GROMACS .gro file of C-alpha atoms in nm:
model
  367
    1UNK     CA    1  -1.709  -7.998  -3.790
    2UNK     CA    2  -1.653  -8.094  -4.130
    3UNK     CA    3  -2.007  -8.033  -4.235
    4UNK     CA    4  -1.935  -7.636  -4.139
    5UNK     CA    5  -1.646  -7.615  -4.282
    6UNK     CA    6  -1.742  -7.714  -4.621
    7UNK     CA    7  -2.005  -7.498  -4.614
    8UNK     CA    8  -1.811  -7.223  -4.514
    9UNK     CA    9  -1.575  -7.260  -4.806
   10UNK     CA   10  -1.837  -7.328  -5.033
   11UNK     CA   11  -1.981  -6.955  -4.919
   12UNK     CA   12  -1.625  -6.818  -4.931
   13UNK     CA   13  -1.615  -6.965  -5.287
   14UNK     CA   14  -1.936  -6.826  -5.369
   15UNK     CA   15  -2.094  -7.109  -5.524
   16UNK     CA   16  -1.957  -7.481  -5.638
   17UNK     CA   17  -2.322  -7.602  -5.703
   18UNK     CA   18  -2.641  -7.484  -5.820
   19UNK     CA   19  -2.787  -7.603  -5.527
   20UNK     CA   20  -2.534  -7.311  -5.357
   21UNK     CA   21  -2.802  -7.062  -5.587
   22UNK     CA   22  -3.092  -7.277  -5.378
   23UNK     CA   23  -3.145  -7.368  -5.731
   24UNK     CA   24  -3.318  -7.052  -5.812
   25UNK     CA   25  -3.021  -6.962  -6.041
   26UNK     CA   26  -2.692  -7.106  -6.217
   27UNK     CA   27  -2.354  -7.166  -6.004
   28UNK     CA   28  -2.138  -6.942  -6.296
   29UNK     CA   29  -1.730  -7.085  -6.276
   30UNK     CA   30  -1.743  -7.191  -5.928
   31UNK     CA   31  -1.735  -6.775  -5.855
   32UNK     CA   32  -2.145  -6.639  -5.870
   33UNK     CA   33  -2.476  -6.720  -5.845
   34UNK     CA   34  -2.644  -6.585  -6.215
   35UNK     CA   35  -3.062  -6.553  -6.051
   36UNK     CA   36  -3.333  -6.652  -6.236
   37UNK     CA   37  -3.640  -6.394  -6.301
   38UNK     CA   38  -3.810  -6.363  -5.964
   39UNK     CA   39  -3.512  -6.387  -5.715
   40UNK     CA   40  -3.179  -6.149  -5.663
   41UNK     CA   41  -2.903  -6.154  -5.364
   42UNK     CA   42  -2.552  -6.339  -5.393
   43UNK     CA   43  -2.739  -6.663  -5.317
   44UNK     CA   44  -3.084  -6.605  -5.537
   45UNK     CA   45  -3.246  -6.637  -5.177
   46UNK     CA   46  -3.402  -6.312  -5.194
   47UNK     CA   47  -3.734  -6.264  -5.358
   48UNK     CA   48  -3.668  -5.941  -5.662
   49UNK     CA   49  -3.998  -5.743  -5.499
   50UNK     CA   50  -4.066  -5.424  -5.708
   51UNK     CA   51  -4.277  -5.126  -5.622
   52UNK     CA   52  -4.653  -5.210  -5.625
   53UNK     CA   53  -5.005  -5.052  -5.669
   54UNK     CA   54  -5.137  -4.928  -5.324
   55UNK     CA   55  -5.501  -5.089  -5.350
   56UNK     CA   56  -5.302  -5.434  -5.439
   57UNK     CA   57  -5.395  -5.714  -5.283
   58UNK     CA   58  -5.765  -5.795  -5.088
   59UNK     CA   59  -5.844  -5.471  -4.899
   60UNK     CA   60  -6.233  -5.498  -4.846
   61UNK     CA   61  -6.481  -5.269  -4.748
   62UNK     CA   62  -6.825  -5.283  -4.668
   63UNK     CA   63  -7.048  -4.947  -4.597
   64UNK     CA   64  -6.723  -4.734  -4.570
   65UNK     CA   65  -6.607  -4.943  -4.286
   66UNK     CA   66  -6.266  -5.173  -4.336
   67UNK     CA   67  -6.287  -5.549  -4.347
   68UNK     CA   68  -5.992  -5.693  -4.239
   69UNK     CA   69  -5.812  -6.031  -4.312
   70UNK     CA   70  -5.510  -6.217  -4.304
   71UNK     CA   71  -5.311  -6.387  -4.632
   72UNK     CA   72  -5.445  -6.525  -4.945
   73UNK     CA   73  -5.308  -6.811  -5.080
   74UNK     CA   74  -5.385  -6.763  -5.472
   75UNK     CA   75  -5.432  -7.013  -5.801
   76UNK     CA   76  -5.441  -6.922  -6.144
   77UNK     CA   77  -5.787  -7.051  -6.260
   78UNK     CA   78  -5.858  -7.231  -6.596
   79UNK     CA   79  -6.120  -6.945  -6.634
   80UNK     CA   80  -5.866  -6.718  -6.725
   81UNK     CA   81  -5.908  -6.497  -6.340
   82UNK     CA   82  -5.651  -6.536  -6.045
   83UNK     CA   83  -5.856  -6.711  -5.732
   84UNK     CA   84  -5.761  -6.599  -5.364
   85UNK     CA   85  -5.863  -6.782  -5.100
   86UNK     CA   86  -5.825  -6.574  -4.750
   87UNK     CA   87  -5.863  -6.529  -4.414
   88UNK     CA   88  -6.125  -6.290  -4.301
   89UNK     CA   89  -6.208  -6.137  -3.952
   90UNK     CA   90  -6.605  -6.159  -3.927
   91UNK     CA   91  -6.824  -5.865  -3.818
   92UNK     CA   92  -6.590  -5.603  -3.835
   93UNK     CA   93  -6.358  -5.716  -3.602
   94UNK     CA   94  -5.968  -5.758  -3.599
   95UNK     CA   95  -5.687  -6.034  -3.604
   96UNK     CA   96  -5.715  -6.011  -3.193
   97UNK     CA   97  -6.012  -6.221  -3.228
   98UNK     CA   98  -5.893  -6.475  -3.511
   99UNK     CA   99  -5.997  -6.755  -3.322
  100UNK     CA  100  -6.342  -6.627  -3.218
  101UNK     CA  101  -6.450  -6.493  -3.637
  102UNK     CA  102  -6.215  -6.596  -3.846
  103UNK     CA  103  -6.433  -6.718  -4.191
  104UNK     CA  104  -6.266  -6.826  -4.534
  105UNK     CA  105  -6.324  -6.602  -4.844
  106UNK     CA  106  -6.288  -6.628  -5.244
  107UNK     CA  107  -6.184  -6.328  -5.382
  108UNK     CA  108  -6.067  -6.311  -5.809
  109UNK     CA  109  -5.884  -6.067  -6.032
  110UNK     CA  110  -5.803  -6.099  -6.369
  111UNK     CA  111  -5.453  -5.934  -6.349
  112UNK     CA  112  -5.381  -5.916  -5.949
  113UNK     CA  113  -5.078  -5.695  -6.076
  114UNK     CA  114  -5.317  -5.408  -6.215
  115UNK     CA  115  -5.694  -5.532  -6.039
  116UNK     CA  116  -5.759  -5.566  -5.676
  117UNK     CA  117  -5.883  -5.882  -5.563
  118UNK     CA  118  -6.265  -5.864  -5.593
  119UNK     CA  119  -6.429  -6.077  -5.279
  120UNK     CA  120  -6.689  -6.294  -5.454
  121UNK     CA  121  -6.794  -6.526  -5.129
  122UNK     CA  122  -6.791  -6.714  -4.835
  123UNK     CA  123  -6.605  -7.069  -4.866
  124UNK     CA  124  -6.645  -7.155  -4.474
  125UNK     CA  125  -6.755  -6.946  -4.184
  126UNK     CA  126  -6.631  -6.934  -3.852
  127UNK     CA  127  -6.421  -7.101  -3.752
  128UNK     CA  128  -6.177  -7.172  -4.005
  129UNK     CA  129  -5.843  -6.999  -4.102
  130UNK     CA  130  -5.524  -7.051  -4.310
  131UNK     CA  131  -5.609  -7.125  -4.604
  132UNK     CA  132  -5.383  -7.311  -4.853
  133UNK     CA  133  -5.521  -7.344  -5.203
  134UNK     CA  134  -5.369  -7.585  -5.502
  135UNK     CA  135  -5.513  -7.691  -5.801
  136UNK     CA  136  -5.513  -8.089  -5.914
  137UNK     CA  137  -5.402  -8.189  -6.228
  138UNK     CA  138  -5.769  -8.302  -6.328
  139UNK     CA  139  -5.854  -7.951  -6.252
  140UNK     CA  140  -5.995  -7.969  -5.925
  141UNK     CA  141  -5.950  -7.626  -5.671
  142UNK     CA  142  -5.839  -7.752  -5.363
  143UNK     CA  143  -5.808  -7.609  -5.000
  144UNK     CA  144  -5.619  -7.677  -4.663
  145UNK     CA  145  -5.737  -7.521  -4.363
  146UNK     CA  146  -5.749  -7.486  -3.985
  147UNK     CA  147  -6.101  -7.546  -3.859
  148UNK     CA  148  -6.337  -7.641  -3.580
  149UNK     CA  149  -6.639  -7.828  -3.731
  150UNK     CA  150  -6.904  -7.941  -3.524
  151UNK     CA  151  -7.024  -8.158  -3.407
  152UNK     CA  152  -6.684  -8.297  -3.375
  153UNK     CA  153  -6.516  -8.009  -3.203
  154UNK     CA  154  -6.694  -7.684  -3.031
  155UNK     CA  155  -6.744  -7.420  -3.294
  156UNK     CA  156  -6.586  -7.132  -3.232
  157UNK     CA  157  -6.253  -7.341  -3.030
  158UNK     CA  158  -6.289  -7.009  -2.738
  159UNK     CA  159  -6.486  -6.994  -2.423
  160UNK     CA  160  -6.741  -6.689  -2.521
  161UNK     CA  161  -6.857  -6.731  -2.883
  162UNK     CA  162  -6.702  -6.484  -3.129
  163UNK     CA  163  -6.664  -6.127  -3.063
  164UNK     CA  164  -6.965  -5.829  -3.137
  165UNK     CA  165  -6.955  -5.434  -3.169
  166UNK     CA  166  -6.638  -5.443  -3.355
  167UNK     CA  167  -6.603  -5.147  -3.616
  168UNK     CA  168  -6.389  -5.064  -3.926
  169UNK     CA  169  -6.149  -5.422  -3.899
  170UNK     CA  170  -6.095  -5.280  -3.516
  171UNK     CA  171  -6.174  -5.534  -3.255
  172UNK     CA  172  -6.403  -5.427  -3.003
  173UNK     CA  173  -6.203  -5.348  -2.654
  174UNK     CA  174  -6.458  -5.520  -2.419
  175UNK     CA  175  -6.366  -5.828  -2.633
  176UNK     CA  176  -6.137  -6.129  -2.454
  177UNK     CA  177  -5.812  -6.169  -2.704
  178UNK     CA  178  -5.688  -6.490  -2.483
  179UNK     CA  179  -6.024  -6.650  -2.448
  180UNK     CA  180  -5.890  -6.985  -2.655
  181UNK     CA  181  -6.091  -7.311  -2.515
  182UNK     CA  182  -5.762  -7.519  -2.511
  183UNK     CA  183  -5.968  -7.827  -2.499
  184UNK     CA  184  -6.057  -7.776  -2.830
  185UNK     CA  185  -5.769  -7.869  -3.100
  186UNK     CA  186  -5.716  -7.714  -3.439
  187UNK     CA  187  -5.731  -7.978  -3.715
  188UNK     CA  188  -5.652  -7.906  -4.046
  189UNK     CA  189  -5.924  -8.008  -4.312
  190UNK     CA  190  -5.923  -8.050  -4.720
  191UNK     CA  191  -6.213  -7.970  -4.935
  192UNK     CA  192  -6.223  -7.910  -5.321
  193UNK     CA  193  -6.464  -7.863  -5.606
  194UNK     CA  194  -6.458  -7.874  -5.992
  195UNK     CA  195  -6.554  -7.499  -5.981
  196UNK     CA  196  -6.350  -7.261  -5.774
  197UNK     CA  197  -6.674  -7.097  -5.620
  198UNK     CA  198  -6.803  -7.415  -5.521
  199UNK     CA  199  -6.972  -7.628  -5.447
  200UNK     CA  200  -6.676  -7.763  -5.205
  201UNK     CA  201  -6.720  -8.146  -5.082
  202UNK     CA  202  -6.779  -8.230  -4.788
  203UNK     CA  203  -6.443  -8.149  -4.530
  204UNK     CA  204  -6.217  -8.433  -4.470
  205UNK     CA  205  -5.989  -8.460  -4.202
  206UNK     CA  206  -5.587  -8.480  -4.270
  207UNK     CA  207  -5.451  -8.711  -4.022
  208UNK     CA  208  -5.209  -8.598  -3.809
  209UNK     CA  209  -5.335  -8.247  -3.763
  210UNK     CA  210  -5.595  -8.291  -3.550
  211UNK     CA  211  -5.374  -8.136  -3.191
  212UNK     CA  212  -5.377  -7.828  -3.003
  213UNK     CA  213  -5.149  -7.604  -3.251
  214UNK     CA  214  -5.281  -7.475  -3.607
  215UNK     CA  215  -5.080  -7.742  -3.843
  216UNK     CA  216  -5.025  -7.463  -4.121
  217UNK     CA  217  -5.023  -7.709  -4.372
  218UNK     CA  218  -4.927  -7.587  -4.745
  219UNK     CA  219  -4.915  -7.884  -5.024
  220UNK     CA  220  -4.848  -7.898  -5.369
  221UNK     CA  221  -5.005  -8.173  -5.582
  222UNK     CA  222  -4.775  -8.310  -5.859
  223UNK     CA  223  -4.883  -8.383  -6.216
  224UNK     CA  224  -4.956  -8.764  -6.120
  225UNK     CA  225  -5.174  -8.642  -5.842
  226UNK     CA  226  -4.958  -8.713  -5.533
  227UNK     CA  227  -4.824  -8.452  -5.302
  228UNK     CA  228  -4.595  -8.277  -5.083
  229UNK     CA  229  -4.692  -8.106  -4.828
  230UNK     CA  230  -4.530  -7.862  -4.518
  231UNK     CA  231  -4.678  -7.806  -4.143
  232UNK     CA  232  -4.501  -7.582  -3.904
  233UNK     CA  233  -4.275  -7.904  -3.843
  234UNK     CA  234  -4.375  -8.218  -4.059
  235UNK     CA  235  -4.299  -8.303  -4.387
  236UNK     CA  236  -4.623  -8.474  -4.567
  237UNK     CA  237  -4.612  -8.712  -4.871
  238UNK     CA  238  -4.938  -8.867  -4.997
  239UNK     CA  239  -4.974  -9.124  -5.346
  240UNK     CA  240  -5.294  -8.964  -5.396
  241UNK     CA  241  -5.421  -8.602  -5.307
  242UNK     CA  242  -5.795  -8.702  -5.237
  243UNK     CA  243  -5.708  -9.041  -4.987
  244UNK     CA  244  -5.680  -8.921  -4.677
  245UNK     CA  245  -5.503  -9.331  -4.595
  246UNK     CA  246  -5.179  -9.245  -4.813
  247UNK     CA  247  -5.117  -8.926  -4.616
  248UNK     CA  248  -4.769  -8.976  -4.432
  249UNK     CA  249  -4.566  -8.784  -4.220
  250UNK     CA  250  -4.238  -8.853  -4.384
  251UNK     CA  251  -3.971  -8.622  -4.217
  252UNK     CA  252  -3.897  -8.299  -4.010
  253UNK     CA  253  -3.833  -8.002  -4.210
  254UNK     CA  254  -3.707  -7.724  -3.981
  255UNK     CA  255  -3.580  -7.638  -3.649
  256UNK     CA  256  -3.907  -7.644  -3.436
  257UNK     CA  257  -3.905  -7.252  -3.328
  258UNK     CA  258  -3.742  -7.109  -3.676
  259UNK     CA  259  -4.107  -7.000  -3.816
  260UNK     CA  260  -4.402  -7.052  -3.942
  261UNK     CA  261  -4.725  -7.051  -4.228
  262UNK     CA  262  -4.480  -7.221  -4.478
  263UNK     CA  263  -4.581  -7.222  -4.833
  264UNK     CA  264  -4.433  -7.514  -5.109
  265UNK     CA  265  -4.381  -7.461  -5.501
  266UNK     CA  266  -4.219  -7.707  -5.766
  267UNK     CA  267  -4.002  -7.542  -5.999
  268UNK     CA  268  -4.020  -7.663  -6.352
  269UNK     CA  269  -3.667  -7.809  -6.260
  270UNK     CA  270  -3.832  -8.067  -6.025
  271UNK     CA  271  -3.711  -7.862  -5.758
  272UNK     CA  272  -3.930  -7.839  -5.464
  273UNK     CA  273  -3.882  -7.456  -5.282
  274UNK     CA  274  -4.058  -7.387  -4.920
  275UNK     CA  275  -4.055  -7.046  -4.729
  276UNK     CA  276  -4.169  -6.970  -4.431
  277UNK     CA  277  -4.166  -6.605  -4.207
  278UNK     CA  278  -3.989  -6.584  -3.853
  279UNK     CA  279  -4.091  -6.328  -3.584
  280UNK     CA  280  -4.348  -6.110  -3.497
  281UNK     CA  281  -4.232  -5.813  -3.548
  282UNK     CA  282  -3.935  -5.745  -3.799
  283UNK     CA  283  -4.088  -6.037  -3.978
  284UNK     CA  284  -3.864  -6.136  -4.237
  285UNK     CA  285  -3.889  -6.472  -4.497
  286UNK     CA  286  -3.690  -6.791  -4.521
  287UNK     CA  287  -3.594  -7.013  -4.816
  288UNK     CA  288  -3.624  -7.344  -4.855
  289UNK     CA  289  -3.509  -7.618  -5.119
  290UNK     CA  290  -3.589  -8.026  -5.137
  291UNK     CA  291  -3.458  -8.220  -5.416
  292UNK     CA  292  -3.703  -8.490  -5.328
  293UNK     CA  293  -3.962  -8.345  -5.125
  294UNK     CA  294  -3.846  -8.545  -4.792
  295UNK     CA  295  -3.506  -8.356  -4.742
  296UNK     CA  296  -3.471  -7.983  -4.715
  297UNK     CA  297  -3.203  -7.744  -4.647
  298UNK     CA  298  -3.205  -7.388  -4.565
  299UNK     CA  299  -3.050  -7.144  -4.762
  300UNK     CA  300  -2.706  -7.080  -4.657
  301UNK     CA  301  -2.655  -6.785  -4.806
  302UNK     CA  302  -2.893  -6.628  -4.494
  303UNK     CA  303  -3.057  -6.410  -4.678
  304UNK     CA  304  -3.453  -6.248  -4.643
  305UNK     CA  305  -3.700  -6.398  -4.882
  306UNK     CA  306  -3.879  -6.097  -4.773
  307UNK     CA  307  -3.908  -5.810  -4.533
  308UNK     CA  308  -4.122  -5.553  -4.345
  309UNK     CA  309  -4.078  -5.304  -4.602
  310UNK     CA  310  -4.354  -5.249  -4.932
  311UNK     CA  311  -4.253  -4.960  -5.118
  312UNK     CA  312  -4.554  -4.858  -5.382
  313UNK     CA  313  -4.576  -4.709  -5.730
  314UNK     CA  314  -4.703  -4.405  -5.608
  315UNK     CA  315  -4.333  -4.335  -5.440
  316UNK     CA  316  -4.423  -4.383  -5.096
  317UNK     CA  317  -4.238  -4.646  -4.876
  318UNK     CA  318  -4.411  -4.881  -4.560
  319UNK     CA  319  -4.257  -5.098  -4.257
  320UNK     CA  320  -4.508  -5.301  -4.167
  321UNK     CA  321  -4.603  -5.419  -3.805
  322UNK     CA  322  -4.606  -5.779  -3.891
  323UNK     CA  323  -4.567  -5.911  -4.259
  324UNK     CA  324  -4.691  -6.295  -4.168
  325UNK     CA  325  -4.861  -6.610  -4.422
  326UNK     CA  326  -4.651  -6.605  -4.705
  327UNK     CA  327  -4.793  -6.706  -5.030
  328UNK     CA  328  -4.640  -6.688  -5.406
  329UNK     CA  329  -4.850  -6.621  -5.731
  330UNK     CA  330  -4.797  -6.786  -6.012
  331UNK     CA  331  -4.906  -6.662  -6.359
  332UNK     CA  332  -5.005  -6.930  -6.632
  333UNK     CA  333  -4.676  -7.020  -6.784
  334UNK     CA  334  -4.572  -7.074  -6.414
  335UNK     CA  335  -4.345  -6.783  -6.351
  336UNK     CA  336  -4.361  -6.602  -6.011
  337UNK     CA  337  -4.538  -6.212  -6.064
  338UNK     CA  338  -4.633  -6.157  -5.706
  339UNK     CA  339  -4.614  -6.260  -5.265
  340UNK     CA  340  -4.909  -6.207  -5.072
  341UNK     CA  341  -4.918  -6.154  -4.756
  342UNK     CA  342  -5.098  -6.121  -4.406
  343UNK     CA  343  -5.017  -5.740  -4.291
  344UNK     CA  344  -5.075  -5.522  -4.030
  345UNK     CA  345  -5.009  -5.101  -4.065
  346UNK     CA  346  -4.965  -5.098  -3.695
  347UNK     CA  347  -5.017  -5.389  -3.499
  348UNK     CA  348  -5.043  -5.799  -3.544
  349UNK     CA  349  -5.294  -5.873  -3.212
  350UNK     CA  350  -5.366  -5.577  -2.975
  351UNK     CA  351  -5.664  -5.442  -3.035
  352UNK     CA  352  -5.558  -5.176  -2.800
  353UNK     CA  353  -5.335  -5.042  -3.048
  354UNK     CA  354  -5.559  -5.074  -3.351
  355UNK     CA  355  -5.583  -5.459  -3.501
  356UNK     CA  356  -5.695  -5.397  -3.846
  357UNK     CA  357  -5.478  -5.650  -4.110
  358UNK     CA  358  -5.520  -5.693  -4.458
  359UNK     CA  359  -5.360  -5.934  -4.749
  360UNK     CA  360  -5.117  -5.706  -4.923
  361UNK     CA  361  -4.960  -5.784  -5.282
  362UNK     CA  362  -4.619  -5.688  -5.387
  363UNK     CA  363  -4.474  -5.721  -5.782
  364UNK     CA  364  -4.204  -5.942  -5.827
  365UNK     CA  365  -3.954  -5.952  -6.136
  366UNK     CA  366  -4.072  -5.709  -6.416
  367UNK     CA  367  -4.373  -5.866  -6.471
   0.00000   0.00000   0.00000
């Protein structure tokens, strides 16, 4: 088609636009893409990760035993601290049993490049997952998430309750790993609060999510307090962040089996930039760019946002199992320093094989 061919050319060319950069860099004489700090490969689709500390990230322990969770979407706090909010497996127990323990954390560092994330407490227990944190332009913290909430749905959404004797972020093996209660949906819900440790309000629906499949929903709230928001599918617009009424479902973002656990930025271009991860295994990222928020293309330049691979400062190199539940962190001028991630040493959901996860954190640029 014509479509195809142009962008073939266009590729050939290297770049006739900036939008050919996915506007994460300059289109230089119709010939190269000049990246900004942050992102590197012929198309600036490619995140510029950098060797990072070990103990980055949220790695938790309790009584010499590992804690495990799963992603930590992080906001730079008007407190001066950087404020995770993660996934993380109750009672000692693995991603297997996500569904069954899965509880929602707040962890802070005040230089997540240098300091660990430090957990600090419990924003909702079981169940809830996937959480997506953004901060309003009156200040507010605000959080997405998947959750059951009685008495509206059964609390945990599987047939048992949640899974006992687990040890060290192992599930325990007499646990059931496909014991969902499909009867039950997964509804995303928002909360915020002035203070980033709470209190939250009370949790509010977002319509549209409430079906049998986690939404993933990420947002980001503009200056004049609407948003745009991503699901694994849906594009959401809303005139105001806290009324649940203007929340639309305004377009379809991505082939429906690409990927998943999108996150959403705005450049300080206007430019809105998504990424998602695809597969299980060999996960690898996607970018993402929307000139309006309702549109989006995928890069064309194909290239991995991301891979399996961390290396570390110490000189040592990892593939991960799984690298899933992408999320960028901004610093206060609003320049990328890190990605966080869900990860898994050895595997994403067989307990069997050892299902401890954590949130790791890898540099980005020279910050």
């Amino acid at each position: 088609s014509f479509l195809l061919i142009s962008m073939s050319l266009r590729m050939a060319a290297g770049c006739w636009y900036d939008a050919d950069c996915n506007w994460n860099g300059k289109c230089v004489d119709t010939d190269h893409c000049e990246c900004r700090p942050g992102w590197t490969g012929d198309f600036c689709d490619v995140l510029d990760l950098r060797p990072t500390n070990p103990k980055a990230g949220y790695q938790y322990f309790v009584d010499g035993q590992n804690v495990s969770s799963w992603g930590g979407s992080v906001v730079y706090g008007n407190d001066g601290l950087y404020h995770m909010y993660a996934a993380e497996m109750s009672g000692f127990c693995g991603l297997s049993v996500w569904l069954a323990n899965s509880i929602i954390i707040h962890a802070t560092s005040p230089d997540p490049l240098k300091v660990p994330f430090k957990r600090q407490s419990t924003v909702w227990d079981i169940f809830a997952h996937e959480p997506s944190a953004a901060v309003a332009p009156t200040g507010e913290y605000v959080i997405y998430f998947t959750a059951t909430i009685e008495p509206n749905q059964k609390n945990p959404p599987v047939k048992n309750g949640s899974c006992e004797g687990c040890h060290n972020g192992n599930t325990a093996l007499d646990c059931r790993y496909d014991d969902r209660d499909w009867g039950v949906n997964l509804p995303t819900y928002m909360i915020y609060s002035d203070k980033a440790d709470g209190p939250w309000s009370d949790p509010v629906l977002v319509p549209g999510t409430d079906i049998d499949v986690d939404s993933n929903l990420a947002v980001w709230i503009n200056d004049d307090g609407s948003l745009v928001g991503l699901t694994r599918h849906n594009v959401y617009m809303a005139s105001d962040w806290r009324n649940m009424s203007t929340y639309k479902i305004v377009n379809k973002w991505q082939h429906p089996d690409m990927g998943e656990d999108p996150t959403i930025w705005r450049d300080e271009n206007g430019i809105y930039h998504g990424m998602i991860h695809i597969y299980r295994t060999d996960s690898v990222g996607l970018h993402y760019y929307s000139e309006d928020g309702i549109h989006w293309s995928q890069s064309l330049g194909g290239g991995n946002a991301f891979t399996c691979n961390i290396s570390y400062t110490d000189g040592t190199d990892r593939y991960l199992a799984c690298r899933e539940r992408p999320h960028l962190v901004f610093n206060q001028t609003g320049h990328i320093i890190a990605l966080t991630n869900g990860a898994a040493d050895v595997s994403c959901g067989d307990a069997v094989k050892y299902d401890r996860t954590y949130t790791s954190l890898q540099r980005v640029g020279d910050n």
